[in-house]
Short mmCIF file of C-alpha atoms in Angstrom, two decimals:
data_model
loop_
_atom_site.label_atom_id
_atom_site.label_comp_id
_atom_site.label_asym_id
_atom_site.label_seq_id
_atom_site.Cartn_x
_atom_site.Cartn_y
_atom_site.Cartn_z
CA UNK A 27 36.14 -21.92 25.49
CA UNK A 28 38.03 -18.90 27.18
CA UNK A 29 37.99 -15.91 24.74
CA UNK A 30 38.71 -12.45 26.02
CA UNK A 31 35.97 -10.14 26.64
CA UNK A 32 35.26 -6.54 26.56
CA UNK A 33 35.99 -6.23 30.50
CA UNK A 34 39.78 -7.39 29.41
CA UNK A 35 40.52 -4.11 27.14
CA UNK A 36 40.65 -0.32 27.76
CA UNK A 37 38.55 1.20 24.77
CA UNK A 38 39.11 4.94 25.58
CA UNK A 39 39.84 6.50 22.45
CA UNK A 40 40.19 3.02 20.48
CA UNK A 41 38.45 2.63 17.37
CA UNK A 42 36.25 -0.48 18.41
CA UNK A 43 34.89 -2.46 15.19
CA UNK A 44 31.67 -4.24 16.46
CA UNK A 45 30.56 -7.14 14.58
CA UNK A 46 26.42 -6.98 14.84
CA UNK A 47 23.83 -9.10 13.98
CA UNK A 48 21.40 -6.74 12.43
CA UNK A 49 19.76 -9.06 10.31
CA UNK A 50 16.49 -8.03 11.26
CA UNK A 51 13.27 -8.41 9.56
CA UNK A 52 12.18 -5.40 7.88
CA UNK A 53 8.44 -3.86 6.79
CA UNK A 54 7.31 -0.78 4.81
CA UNK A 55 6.16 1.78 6.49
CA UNK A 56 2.94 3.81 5.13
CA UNK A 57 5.10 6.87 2.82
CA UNK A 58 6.78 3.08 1.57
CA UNK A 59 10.32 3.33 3.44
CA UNK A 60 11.64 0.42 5.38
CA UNK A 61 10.91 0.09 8.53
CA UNK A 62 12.42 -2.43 10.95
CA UNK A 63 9.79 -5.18 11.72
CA UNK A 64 11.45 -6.59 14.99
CA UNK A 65 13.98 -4.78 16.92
CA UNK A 66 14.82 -7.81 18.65
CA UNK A 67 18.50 -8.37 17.90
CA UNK A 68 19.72 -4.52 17.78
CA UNK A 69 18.60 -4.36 21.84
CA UNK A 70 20.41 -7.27 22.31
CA UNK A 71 23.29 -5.48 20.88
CA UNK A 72 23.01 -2.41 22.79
CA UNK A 73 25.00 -3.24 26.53
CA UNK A 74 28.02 -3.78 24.28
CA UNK A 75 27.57 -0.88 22.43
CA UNK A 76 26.68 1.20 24.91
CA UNK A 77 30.11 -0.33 27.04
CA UNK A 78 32.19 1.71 24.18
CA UNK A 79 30.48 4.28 24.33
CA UNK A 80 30.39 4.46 28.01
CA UNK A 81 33.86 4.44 27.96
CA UNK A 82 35.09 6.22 25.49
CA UNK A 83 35.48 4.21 22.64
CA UNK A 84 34.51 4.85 18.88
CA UNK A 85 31.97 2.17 17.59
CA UNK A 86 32.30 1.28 14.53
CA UNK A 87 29.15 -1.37 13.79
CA UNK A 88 29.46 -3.70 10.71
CA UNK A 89 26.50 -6.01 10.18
CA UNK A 90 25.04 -8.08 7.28
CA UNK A 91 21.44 -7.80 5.94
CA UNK A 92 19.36 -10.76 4.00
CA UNK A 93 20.99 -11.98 1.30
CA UNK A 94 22.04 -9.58 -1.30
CA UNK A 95 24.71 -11.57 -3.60
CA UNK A 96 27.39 -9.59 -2.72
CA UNK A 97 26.27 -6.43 -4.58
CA UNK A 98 24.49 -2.99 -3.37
CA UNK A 99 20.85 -3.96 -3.45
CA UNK A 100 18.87 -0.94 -2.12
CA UNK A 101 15.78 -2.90 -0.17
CA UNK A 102 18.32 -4.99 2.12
CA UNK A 103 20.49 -1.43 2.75
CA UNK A 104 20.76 -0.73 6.79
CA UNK A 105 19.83 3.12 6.35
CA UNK A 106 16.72 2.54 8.40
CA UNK A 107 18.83 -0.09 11.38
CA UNK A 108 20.94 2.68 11.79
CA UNK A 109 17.62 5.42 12.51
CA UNK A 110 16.67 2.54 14.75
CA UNK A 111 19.64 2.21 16.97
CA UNK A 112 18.95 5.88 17.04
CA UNK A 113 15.70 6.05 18.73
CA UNK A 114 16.67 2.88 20.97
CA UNK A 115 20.40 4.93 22.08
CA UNK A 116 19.07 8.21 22.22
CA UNK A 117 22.24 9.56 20.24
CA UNK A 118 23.38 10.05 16.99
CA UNK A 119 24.24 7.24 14.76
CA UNK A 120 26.25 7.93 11.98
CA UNK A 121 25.33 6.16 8.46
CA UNK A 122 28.30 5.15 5.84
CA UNK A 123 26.81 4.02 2.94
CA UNK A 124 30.01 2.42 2.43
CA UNK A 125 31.68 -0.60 3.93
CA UNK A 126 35.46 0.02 3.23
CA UNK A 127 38.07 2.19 1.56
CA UNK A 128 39.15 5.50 1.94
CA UNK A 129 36.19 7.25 2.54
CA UNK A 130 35.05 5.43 5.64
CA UNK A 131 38.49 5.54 6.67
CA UNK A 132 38.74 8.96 6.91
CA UNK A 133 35.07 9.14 8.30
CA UNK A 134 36.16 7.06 11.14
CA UNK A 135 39.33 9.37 11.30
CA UNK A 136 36.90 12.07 12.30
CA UNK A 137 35.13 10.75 14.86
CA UNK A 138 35.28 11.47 18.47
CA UNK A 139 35.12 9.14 21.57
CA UNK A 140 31.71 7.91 22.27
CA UNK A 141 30.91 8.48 19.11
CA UNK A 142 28.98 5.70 17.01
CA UNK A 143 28.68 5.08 13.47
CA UNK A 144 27.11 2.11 11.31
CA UNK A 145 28.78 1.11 7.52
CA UNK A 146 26.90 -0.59 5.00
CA UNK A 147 25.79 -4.23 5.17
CA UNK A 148 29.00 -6.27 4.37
CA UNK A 149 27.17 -9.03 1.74
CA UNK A 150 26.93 -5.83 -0.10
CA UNK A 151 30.86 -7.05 -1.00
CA UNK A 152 31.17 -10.27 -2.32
CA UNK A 153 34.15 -10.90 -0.53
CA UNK A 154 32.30 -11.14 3.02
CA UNK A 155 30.73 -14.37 2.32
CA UNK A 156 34.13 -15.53 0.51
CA UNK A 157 36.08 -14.78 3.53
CA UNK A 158 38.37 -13.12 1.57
CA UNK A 159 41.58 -11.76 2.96
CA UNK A 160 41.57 -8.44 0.92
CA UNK A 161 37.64 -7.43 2.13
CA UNK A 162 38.73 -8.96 5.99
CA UNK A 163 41.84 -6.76 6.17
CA UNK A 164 40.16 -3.61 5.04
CA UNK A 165 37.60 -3.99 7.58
CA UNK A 166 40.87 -4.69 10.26
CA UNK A 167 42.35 -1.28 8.66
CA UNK A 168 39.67 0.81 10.83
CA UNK A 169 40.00 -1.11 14.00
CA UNK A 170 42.67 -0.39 17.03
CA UNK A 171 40.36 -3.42 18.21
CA UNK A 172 37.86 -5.62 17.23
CA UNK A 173 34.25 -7.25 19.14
CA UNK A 174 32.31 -10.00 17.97
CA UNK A 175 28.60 -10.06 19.31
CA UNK A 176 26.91 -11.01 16.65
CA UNK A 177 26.27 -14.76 17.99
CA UNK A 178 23.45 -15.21 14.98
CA UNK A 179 26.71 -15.22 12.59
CA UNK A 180 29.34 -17.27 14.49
CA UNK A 181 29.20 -20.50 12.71
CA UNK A 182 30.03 -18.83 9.30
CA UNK A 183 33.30 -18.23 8.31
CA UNK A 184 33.10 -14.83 6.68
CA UNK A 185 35.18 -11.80 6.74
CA UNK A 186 33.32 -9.81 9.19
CA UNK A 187 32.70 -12.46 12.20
CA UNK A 188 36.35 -14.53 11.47
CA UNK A 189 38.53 -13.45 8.45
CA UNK A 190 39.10 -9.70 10.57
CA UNK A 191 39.85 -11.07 13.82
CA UNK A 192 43.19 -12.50 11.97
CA UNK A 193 44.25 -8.66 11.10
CA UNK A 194 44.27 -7.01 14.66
CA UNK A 195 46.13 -7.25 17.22
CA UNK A 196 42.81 -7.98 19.60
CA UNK A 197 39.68 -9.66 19.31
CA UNK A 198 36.96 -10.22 21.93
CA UNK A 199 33.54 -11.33 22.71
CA UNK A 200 30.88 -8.87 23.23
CA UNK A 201 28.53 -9.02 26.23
CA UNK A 202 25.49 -10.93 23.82
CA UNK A 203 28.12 -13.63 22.43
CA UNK A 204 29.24 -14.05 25.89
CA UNK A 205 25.64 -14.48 27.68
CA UNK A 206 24.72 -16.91 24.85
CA UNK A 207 28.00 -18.58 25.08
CA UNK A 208 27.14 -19.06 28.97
CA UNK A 209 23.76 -20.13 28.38
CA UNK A 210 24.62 -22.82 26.08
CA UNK A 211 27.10 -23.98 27.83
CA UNK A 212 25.47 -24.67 30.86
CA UNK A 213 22.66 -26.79 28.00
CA UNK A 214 25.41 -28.97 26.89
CA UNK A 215 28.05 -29.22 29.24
CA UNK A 216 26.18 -29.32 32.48
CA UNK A 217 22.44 -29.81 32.24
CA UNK A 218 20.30 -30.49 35.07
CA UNK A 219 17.68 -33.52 34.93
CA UNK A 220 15.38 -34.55 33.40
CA UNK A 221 16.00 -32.18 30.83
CA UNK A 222 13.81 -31.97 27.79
CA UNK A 223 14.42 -31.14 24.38
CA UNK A 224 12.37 -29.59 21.66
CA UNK A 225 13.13 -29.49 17.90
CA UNK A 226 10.74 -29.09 15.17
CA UNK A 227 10.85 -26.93 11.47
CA UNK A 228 10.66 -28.48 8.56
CA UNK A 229 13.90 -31.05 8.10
CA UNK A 230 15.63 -32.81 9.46
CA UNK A 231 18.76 -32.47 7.57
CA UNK A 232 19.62 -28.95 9.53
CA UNK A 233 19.41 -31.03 12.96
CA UNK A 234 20.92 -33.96 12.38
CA UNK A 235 23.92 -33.40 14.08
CA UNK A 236 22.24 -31.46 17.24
CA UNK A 237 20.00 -34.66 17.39
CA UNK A 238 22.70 -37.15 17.49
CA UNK A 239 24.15 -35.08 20.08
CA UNK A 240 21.77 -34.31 21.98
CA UNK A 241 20.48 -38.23 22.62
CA UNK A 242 23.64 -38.31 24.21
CA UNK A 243 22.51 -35.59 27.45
CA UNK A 244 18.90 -35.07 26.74
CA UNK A 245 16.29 -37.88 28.43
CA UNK A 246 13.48 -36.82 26.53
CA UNK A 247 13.45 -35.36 22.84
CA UNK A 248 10.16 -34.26 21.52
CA UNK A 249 9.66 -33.82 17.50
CA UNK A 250 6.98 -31.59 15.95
CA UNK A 251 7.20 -29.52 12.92
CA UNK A 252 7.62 -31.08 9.02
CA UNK A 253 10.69 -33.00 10.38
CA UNK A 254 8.35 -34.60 12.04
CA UNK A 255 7.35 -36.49 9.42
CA UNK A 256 10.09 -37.61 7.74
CA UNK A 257 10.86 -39.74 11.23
CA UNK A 258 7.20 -41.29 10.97
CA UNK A 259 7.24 -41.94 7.43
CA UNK A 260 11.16 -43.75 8.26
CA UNK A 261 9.13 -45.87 10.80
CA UNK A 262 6.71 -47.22 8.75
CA UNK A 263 3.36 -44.86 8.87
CA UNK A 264 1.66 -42.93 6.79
CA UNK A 265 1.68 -39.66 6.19
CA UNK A 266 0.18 -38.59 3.36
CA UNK A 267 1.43 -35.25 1.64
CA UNK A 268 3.52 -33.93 4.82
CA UNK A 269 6.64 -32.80 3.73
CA UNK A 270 9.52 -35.67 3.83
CA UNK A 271 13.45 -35.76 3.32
CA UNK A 272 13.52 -38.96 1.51
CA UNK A 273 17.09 -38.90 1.16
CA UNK A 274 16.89 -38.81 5.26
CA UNK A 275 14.67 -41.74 5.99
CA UNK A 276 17.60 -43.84 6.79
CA UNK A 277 19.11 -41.58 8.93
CA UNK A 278 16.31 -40.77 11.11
CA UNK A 279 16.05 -44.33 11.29
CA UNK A 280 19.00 -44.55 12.73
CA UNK A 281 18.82 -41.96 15.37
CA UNK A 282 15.32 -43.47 16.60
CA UNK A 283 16.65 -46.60 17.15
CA UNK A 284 19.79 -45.32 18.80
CA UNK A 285 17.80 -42.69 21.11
CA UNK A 286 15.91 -45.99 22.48
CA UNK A 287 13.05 -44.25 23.20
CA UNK A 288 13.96 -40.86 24.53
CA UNK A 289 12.45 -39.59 20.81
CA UNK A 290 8.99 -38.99 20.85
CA UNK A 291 6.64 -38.19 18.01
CA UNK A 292 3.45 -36.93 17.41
CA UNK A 293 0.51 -39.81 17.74
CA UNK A 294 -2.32 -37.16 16.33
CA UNK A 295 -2.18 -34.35 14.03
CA UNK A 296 -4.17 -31.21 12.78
CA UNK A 297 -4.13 -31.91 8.86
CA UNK A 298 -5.37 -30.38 5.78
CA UNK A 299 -5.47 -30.81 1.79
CA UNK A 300 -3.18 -27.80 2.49
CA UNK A 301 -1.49 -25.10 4.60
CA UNK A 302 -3.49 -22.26 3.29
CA UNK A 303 -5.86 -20.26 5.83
CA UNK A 304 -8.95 -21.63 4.44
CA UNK A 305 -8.42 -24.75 4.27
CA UNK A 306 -10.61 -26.88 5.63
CA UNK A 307 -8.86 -28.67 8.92
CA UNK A 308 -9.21 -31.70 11.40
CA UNK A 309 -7.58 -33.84 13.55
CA UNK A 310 -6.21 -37.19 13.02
CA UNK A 311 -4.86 -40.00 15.06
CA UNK A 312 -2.49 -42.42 13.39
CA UNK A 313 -1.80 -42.11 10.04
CA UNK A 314 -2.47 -39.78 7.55
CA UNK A 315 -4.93 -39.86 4.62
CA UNK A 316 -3.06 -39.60 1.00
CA UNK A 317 -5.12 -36.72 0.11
CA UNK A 318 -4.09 -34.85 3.44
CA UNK A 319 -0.96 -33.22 5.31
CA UNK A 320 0.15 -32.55 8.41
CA UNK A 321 0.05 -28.97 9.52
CA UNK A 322 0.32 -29.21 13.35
CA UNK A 323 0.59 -31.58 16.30
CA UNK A 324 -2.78 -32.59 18.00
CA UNK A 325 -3.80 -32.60 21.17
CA UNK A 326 -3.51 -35.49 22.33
CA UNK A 327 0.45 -35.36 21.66
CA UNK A 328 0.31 -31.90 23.37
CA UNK A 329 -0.82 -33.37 26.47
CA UNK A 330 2.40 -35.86 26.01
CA UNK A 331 4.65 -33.25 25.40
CA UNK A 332 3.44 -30.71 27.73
CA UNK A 333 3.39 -33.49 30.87
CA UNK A 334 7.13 -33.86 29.87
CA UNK A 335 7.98 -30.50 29.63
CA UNK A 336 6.57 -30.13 32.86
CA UNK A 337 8.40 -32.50 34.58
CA UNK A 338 11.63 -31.15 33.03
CA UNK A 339 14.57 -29.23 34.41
CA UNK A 340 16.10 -27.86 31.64
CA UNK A 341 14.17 -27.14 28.26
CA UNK A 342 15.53 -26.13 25.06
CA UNK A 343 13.46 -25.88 22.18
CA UNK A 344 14.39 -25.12 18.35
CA UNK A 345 11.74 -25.04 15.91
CA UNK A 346 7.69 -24.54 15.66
CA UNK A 347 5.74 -27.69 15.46
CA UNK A 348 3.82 -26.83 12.79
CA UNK A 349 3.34 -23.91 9.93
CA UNK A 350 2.28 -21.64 13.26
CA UNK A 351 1.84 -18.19 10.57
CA UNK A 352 -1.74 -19.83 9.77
CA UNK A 353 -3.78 -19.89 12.95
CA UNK A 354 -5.67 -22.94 12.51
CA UNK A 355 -2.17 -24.62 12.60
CA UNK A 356 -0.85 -22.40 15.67
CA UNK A 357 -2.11 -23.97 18.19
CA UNK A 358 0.93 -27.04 18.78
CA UNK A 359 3.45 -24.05 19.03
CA UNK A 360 1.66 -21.27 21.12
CA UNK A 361 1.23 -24.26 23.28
CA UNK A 362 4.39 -25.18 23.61
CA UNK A 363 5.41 -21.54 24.28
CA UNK A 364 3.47 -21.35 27.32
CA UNK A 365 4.55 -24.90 28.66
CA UNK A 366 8.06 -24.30 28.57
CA UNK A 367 7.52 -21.02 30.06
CA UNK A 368 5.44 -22.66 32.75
CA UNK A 369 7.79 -25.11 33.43
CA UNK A 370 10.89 -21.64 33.74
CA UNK A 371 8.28 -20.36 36.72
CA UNK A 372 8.68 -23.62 38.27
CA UNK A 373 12.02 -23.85 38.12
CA UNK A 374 13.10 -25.46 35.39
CA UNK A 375 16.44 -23.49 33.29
CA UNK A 376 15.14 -22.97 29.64
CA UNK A 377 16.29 -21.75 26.04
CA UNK A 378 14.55 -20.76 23.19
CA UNK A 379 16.18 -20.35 19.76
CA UNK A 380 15.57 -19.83 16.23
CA UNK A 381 13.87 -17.29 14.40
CA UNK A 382 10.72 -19.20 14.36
CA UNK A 383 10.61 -20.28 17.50
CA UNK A 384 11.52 -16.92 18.84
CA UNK A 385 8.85 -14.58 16.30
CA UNK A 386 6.27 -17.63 17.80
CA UNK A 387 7.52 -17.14 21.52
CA UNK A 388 7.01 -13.05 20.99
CA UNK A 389 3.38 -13.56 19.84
CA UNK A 390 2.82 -15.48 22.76
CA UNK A 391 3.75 -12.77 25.48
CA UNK A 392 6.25 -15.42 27.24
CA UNK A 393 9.65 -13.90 26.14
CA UNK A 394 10.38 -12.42 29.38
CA UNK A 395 10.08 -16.02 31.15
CA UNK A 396 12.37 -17.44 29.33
CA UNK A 397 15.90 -17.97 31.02
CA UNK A 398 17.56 -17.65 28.03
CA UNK A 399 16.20 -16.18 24.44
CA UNK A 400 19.26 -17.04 22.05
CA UNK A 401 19.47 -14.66 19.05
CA UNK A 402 21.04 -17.41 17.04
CA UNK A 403 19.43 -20.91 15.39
CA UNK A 404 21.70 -22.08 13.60
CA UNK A 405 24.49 -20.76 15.41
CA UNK A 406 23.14 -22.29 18.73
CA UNK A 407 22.65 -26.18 16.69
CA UNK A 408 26.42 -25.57 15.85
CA UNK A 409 27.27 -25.06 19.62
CA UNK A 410 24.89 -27.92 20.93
CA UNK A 411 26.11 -30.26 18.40
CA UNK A 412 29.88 -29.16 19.67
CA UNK A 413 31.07 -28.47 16.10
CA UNK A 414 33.31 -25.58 15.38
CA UNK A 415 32.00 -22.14 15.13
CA UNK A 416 34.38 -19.95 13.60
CA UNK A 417 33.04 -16.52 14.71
CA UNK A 418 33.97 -17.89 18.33
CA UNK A 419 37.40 -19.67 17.38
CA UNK A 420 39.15 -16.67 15.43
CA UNK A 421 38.97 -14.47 19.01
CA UNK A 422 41.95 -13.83 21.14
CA UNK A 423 42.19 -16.73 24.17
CA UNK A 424 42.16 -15.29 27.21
#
């Protein structure tokens, strides 16, 4: 996959449209404004923005925010991403509270080199999640060149990450899309052994293909999480009122028997009549009661799992092992948080992906032992299962 990158293009005095992934998690702050929660993606934005800047170039950041419907919806507006990006720069950002047409047109007109200004989250228009070619070749109208970082979006097909590339003359990968890219890559194409994957969340459905992929390079896969359970019930046990993709049974049948044996799944779990706080909680080996579910992974398959992990040199992990925003049902995931970072110290190359995963991997102070902290889930399934991701195809070759 050779794209071009921001190293192959000049930018002084170029109006540089950056395609962000701002879709950060927002709170309110005490006077009841939005604040942003995690600031997590916008620094990973910030080398390629500060690159144009740098040298000369006019950013023009385009993002998308939640999920709005494609109209203005006032709670998922980036007013307070751009007051972020602020702070985190230490210069001015500039707010459009529109997307396109003539009036950010001529604001972008205006501006000066090294000058930076964000536009309006783009599933404010209906025609970014249609990928349509009117809304894709406005956006190209205020770009002598276009950069796609935002790595989170690249296996949609919208107008912002692939309809625009199609309407200017250049399109390249910013430095986050090409770190992740690199990353990955090294994960699928060229792992070192053992290497040990990790995928939990609640179905299976949204892994299917990275599982039947990755029982092709991966010599051990361990399963935690809800999907968990749709694999054990598929096999025979059970398990009570976990959460189960009945219209999957067959298919994870199918991938157990063809992994022969590199799957593993949990032997014990932490269960409860429910996943609230208060509920009242124990372990189980074996099956699970009818009156019970399964919240967590137990111990005893923590030892499994962390021996493996241990053992491992490469890791990647996608998806909590259990509903880890209730602490009685943390435990499976912190766990594995610290294992695989462990296992980094001693060597071993890891990722981590997934907002889950990642919010779980923050809360356990490890971030900064990761090798690699991807800022994309589903985005980085698409590239480990090797299916398309149009974000990535619609750049300029190199």
């Amino acid at each position: 996959m050779s794209k071009l990158t921001l190293d192959d293009i000049d930018v002084r005095g170029k109006r540089v449209l950056i395609r962000v992934d701002f879709n950060v998690p927002l709170d309110t702050a005490a006077d009841g404004s939005p604040t942003v929660a995690d600031d997590t993606r916008i620094r990973a934005a910030l080398p390629t923005i500060r690159h144009v800047l740098d040298n000369g170039g006019k950013a023009i950041l385009i993002s998308h925010l939640g999920r709005p419907g494609g109209q203005p919806t006032p709670d998922l507006s980036l007013t307070c991403v751009a007051d972020h990006l602020g702070t985190l720069l230490d210069e001015r950002v500039r707010f459009s509270s529109n997307t396109v047409g003539d009036t950010v047109e001529e604001v972008v007109a205006a501006m000066g080199n090294g000058s930076v200004i964000l536009l309006e989250n783009t599933r404010f228009d209906p025609g970014e999640k249609a990928n349509d070619e009117t809304f894709a070749q406005a956006l190209a109208a205020l770009a002598d060149v276009y950069v796609n970082d935002a790595f989170g979006a690249a296996h949609r097909a919208h107008a912002s990450t692939a309809g625009v590339a199609q309407f200017v003359d250049t399109a390249v990968m910013g430095r986050l899309m090409e770190s992740e890219i690199e990353a990955l890559t090294k994960v699928r194409d060229e792992p070192e052994h053992p290497m040990v994957a990790i995928l939990g969340g609640a179905k299976v459905s949204d892994k299917l293909g990275t599982l039947r992929a990755l029982i092709n390079t991966a010599d051990d896969l361990l399963i935690g999480g809800a999907m968990s359970y749709t694999f054990l019930k598929a096999l025979g046990h059970e398990v009570g009122k976990s959460r189960v993709e009945d219209d999957r049974l067959d298919a994870a049948e199918s991938l157990h028997e063809d992994a022969d044996g590199r799957i593993h799944l949990p032997s014990d779990h932490v269960v409860a009549a429910s996943p609230d706080a208060d509920a009242e909680s124990s372990v189980v080996e074996g099956d699970i009661a009818d009156d019970r579910m399964g919240l967590d992974i137990g111990p005893a398959t923590l030892d499994e799992y962390r021996e493996l992990i241990s053992g491992a040199a490469t890791v990647v992990w996608n998806g909590p092992m259990g509903v880890f925003e209730v602490e009685q049902f943390a435990n499976g995931t912190m766990d594995i948080a610290k294992s695989v970072a462990e296992a980094t110290q001693h060597g071993a190359f890891s990722v981590v992906g997934g907002g889950d995963s990642v919010s779980a991997l923050n809360r356990s102070g490890h971030t900064d032992q990761i090798s690699h902290v991807s800022t994309g889930g589903g985005a980085m399934l698409t590239f480990l299962e090797g299916a398309p991701l149009p974000g990535i195809d619609a750049l300029t070759d190199a």
